[in-house]
PDB file of C-alpha atoms in Angstrom:
ATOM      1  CA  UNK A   1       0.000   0.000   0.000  1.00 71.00           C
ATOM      2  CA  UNK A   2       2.687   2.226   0.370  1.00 72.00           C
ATOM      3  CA  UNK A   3       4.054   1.781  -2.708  1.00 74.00           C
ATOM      4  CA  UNK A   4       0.712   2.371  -3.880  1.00 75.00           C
ATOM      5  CA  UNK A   5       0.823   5.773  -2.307  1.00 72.00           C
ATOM      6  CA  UNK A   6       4.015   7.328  -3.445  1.00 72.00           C
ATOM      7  CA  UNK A   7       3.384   6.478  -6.793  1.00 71.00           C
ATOM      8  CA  UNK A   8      -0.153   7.731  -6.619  1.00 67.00           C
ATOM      9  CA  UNK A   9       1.822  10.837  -5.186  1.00 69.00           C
ATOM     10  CA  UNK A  10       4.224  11.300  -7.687  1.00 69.00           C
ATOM     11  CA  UNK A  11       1.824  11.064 -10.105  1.00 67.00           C
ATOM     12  CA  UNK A  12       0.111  13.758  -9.025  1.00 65.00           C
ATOM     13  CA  UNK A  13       2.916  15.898  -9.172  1.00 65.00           C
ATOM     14  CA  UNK A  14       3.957  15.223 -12.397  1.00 67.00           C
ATOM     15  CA  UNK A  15       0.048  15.903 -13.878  1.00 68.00           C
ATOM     16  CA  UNK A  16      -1.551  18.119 -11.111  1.00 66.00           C
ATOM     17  CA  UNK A  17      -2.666  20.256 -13.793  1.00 66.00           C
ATOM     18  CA  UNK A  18      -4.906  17.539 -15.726  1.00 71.00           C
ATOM     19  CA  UNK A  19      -6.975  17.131 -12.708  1.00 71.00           C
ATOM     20  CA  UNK A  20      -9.585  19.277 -13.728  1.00 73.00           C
ATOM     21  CA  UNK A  21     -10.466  18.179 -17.264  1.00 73.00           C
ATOM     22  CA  UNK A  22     -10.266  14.661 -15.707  1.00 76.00           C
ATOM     23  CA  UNK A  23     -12.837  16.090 -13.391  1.00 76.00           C
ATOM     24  CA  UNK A  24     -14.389  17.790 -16.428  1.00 72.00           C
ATOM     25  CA  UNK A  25     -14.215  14.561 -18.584  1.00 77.00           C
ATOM     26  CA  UNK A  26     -16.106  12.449 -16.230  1.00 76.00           C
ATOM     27  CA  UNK A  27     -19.573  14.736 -15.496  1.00 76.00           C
ATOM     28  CA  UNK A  28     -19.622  14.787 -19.524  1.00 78.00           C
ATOM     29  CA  UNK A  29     -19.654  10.748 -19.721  1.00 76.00           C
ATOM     30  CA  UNK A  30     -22.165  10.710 -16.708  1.00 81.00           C
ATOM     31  CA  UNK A  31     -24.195  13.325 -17.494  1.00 80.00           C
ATOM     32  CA  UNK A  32     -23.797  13.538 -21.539  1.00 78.00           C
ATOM     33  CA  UNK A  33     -23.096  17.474 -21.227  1.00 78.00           C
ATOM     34  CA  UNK A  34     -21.582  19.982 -18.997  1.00 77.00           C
ATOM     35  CA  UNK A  35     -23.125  23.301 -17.423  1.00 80.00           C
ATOM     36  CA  UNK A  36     -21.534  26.972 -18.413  1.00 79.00           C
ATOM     37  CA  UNK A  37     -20.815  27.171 -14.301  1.00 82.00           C
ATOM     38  CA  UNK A  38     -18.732  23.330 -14.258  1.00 77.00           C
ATOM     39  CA  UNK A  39     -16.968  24.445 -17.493  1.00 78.00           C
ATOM     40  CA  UNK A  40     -15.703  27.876 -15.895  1.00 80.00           C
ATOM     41  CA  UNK A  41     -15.250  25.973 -12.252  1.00 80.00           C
ATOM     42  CA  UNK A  42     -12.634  23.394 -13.883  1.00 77.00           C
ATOM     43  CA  UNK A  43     -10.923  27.007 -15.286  1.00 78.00           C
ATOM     44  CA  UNK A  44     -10.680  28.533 -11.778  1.00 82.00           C
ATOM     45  CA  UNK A  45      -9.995  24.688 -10.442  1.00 79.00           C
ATOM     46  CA  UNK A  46      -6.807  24.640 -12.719  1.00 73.00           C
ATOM     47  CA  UNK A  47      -5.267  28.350 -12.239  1.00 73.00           C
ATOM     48  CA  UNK A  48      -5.895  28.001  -8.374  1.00 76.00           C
ATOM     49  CA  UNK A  49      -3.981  24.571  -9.021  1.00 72.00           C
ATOM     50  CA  UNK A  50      -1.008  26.503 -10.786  1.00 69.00           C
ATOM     51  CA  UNK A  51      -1.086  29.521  -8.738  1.00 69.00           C
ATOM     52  CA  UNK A  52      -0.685  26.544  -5.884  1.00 68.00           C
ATOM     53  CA  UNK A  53       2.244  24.646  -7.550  1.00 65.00           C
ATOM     54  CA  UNK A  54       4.142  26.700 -10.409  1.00 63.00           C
ATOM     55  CA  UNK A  55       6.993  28.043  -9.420  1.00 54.00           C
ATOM     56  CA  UNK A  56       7.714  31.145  -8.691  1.00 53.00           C
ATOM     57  CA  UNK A  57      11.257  31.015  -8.515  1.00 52.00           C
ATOM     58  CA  UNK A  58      14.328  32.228 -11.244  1.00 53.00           C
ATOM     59  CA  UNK A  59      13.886  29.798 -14.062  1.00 51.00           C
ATOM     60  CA  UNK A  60      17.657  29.537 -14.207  1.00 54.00           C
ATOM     61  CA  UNK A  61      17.627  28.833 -10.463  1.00 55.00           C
ATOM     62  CA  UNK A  62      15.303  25.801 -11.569  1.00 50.00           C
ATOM     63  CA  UNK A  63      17.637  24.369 -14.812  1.00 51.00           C
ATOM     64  CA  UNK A  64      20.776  24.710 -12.111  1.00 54.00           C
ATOM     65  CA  UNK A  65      19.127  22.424  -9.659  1.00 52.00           C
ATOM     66  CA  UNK A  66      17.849  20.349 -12.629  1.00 49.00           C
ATOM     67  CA  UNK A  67      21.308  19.792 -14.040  1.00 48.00           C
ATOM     68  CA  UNK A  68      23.444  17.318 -12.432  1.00 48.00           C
ATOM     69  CA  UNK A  69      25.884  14.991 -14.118  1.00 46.00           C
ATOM     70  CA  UNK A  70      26.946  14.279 -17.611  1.00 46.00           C
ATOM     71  CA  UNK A  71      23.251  12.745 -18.135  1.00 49.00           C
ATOM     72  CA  UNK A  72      21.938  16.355 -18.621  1.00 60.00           C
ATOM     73  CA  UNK A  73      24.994  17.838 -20.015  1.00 79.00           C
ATOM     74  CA  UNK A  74      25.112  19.071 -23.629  1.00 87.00           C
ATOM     75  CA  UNK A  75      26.978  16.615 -25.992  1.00 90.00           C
ATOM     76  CA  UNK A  76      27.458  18.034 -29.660  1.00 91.00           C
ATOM     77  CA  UNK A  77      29.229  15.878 -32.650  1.00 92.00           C
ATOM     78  CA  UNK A  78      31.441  16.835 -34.696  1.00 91.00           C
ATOM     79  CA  UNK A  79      33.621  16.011 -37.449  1.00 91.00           C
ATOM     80  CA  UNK A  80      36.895  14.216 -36.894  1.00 91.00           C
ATOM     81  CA  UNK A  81      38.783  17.144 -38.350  1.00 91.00           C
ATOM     82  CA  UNK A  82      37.641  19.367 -36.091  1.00 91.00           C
ATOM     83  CA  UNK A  83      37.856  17.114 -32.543  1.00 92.00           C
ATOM     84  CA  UNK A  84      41.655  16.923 -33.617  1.00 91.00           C
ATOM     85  CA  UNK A  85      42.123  20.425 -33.936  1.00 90.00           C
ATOM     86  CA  UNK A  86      39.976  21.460 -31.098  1.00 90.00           C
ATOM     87  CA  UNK A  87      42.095  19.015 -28.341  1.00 91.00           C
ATOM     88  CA  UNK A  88      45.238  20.179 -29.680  1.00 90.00           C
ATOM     89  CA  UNK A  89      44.036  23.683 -28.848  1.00 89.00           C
ATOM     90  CA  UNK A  90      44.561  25.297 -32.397  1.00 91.00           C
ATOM     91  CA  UNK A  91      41.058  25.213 -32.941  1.00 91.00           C
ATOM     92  CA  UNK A  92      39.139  27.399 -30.172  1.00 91.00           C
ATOM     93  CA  UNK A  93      35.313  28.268 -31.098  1.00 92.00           C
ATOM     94  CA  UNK A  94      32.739  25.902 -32.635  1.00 91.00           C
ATOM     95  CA  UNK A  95      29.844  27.235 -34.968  1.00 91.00           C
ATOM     96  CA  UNK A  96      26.454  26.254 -34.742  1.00 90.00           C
ATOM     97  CA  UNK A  97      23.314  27.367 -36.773  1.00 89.00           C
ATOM     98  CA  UNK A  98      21.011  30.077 -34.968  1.00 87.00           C
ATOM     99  CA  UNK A  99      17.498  28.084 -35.410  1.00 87.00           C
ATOM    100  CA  UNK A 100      14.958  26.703 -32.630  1.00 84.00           C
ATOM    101  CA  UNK A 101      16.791  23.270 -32.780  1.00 86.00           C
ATOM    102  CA  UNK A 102      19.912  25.026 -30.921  1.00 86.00           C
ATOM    103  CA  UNK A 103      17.968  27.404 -29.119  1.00 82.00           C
ATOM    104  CA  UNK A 104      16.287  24.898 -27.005  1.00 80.00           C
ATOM    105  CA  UNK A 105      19.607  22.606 -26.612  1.00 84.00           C
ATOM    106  CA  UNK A 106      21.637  26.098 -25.639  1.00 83.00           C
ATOM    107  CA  UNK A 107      18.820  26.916 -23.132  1.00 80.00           C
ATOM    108  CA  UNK A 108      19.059  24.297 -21.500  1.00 77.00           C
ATOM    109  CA  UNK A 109      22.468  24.573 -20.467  1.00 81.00           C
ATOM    110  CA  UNK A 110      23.186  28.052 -20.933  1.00 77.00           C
ATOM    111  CA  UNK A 111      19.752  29.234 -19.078  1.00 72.00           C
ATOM    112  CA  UNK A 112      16.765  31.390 -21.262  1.00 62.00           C
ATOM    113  CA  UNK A 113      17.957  34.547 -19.321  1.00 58.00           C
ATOM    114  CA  UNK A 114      21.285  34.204 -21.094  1.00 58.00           C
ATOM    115  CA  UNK A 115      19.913  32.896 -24.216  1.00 60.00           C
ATOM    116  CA  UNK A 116      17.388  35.442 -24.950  1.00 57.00           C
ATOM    117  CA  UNK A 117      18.740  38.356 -23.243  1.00 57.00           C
ATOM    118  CA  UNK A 118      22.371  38.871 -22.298  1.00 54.00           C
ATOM    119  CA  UNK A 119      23.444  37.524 -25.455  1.00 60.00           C
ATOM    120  CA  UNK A 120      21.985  39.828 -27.689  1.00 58.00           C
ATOM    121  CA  UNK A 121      23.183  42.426 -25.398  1.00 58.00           C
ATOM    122  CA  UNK A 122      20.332  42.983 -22.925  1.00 59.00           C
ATOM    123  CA  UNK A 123      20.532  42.933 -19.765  1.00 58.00           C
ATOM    124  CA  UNK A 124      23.680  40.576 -18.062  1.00 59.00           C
ATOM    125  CA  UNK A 125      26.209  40.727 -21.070  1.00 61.00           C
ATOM    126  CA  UNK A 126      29.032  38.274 -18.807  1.00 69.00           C
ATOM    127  CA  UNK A 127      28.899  35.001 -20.693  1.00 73.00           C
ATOM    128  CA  UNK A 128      28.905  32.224 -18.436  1.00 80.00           C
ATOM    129  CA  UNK A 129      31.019  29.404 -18.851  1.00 86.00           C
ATOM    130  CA  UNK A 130      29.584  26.097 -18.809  1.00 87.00           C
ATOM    131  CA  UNK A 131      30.567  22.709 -19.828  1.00 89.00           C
ATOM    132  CA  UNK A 132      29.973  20.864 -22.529  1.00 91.00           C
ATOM    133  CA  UNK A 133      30.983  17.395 -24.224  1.00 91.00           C
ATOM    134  CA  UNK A 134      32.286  17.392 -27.923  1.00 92.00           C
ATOM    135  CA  UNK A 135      31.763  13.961 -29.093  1.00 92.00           C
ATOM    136  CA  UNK A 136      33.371  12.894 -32.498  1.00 90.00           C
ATOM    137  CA  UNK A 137      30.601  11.454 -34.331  1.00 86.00           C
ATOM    138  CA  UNK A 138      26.974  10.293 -32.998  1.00 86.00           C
ATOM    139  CA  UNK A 139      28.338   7.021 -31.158  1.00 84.00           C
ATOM    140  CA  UNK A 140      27.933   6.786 -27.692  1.00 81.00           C
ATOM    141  CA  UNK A 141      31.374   4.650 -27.861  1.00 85.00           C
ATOM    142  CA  UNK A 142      33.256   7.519 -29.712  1.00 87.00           C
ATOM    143  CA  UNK A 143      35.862   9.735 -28.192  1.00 90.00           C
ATOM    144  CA  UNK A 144      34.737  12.562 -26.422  1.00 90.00           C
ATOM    145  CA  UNK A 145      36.370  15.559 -24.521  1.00 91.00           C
ATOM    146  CA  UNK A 146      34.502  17.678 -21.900  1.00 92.00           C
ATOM    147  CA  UNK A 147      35.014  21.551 -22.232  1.00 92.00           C
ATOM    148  CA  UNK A 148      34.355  24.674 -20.289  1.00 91.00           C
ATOM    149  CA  UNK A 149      32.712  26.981 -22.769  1.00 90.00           C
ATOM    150  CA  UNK A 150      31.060  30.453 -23.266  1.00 88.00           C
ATOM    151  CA  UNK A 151      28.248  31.168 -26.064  1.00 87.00           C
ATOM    152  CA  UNK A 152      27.998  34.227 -28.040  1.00 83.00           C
ATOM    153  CA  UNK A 153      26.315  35.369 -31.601  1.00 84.00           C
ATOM    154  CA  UNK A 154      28.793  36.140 -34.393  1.00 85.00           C
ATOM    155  CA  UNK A 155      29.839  34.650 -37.659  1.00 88.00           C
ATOM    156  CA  UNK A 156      32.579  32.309 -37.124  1.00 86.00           C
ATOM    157  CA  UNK A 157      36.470  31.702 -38.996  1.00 87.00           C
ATOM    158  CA  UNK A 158      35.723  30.060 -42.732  1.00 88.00           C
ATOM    159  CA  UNK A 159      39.571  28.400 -41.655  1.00 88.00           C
ATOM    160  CA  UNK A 160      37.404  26.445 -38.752  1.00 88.00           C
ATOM    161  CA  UNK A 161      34.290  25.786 -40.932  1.00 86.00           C
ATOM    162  CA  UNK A 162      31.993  28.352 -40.806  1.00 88.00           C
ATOM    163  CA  UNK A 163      30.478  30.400 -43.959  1.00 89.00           C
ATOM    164  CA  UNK A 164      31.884  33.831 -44.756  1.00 89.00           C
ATOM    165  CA  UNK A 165      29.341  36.505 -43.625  1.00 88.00           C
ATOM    166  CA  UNK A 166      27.160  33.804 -41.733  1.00 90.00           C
ATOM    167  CA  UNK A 167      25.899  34.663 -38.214  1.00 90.00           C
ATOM    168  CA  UNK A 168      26.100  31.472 -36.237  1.00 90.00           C
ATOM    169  CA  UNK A 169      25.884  30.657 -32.079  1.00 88.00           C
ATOM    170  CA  UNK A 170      29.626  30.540 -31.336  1.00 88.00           C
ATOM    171  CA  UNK A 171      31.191  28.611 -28.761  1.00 90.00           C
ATOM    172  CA  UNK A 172      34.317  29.663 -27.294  1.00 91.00           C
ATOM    173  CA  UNK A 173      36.499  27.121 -25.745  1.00 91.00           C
ATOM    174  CA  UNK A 174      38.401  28.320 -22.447  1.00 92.00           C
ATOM    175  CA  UNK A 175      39.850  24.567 -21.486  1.00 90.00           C
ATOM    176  CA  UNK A 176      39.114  21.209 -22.445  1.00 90.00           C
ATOM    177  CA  UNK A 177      38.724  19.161 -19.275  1.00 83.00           C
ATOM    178  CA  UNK A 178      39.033  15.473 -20.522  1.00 72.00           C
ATOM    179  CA  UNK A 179      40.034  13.717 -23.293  1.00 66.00           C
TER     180      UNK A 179
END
């Protein structure tokens, strides 16, 4: 029974907010229809519900506790080439493409406050260094090397592979970690 319970528990937690239309689902199937008054009750039900349980913390605050280990840690591939060069330290910034793919894989590491803001020059403008895995190719068996690395928006050196007069996310590397 206690099992029972904490999964019941954490089950709630992790869909608190579909209470109400479960709620709202079952007077339609008994009754065939729901009132005006039910319909708008399930609406105050649920923001009462997130007012209750959304945080109301820094969202950066929340990725930060979030984050632990190399499970949540970025891992980018890339080409053989450019591994080489970037552990023997001639090659120090990797381009990627500005589109929503990145954008959700930088915010997640990098924080939306960063992302959105103090890297277009709003607000905090310090970069902050965080670390990330370059893996050389998509195999979870290939060689990696951890880095400590800062993100900023600029077009990138056509030597290291990006396209004249391109604006890409660039990622400086400070110091590669492991190998």
């Amino acid at each position: 029974m206690k099992k029972f319970r904490k999964r019941l528990k954490i089950y709630y937690y992790k869909h608190w907010n579909c209470l109400p239309w479960f709620i709202c689902g079952l007077m339609i199937l008994i009754r065939g229809d729901i009132s005006r008054f039910n319909y708008g009750s399930m609406w105050i039900a649920l923001l009462v519900m997130m007012w209750f349980f959304c945080p109301t913390e820094d969202i950066n605050k929340l990725y930060e506790a979030e984050s632990k280990g190399d499970d949540d840690m970025l891992v980018l591939p890339i080409k053989k080439k450019w591994y080489d060069m970037i552990l023997s330290g001639e090659k120090t910034e990797e381009y990627r493409e500005i589109k929503s793919y990145y954008d959700s894989r930088f915010e997640s590491v990098f924080g939306c406050q960063w992302l959105f803001r103090g890297i277009d020059g709003v607000g905090d403008t310090t970069p902050p260094e965080k670390e990330i895995i370059f893996r050389n190719g998509y195999s979870r068996n290939s060689r990696q090397a951890k880095a400590t690395c800062t993100l900023t928006k600029g077009t990138g050196n056509p030597e290291w592979g990006a396209e004249p007069g391109v604006e890409y996310y660039v990622l400086h590397i400070k110091k590669i970690q492991e190998a």
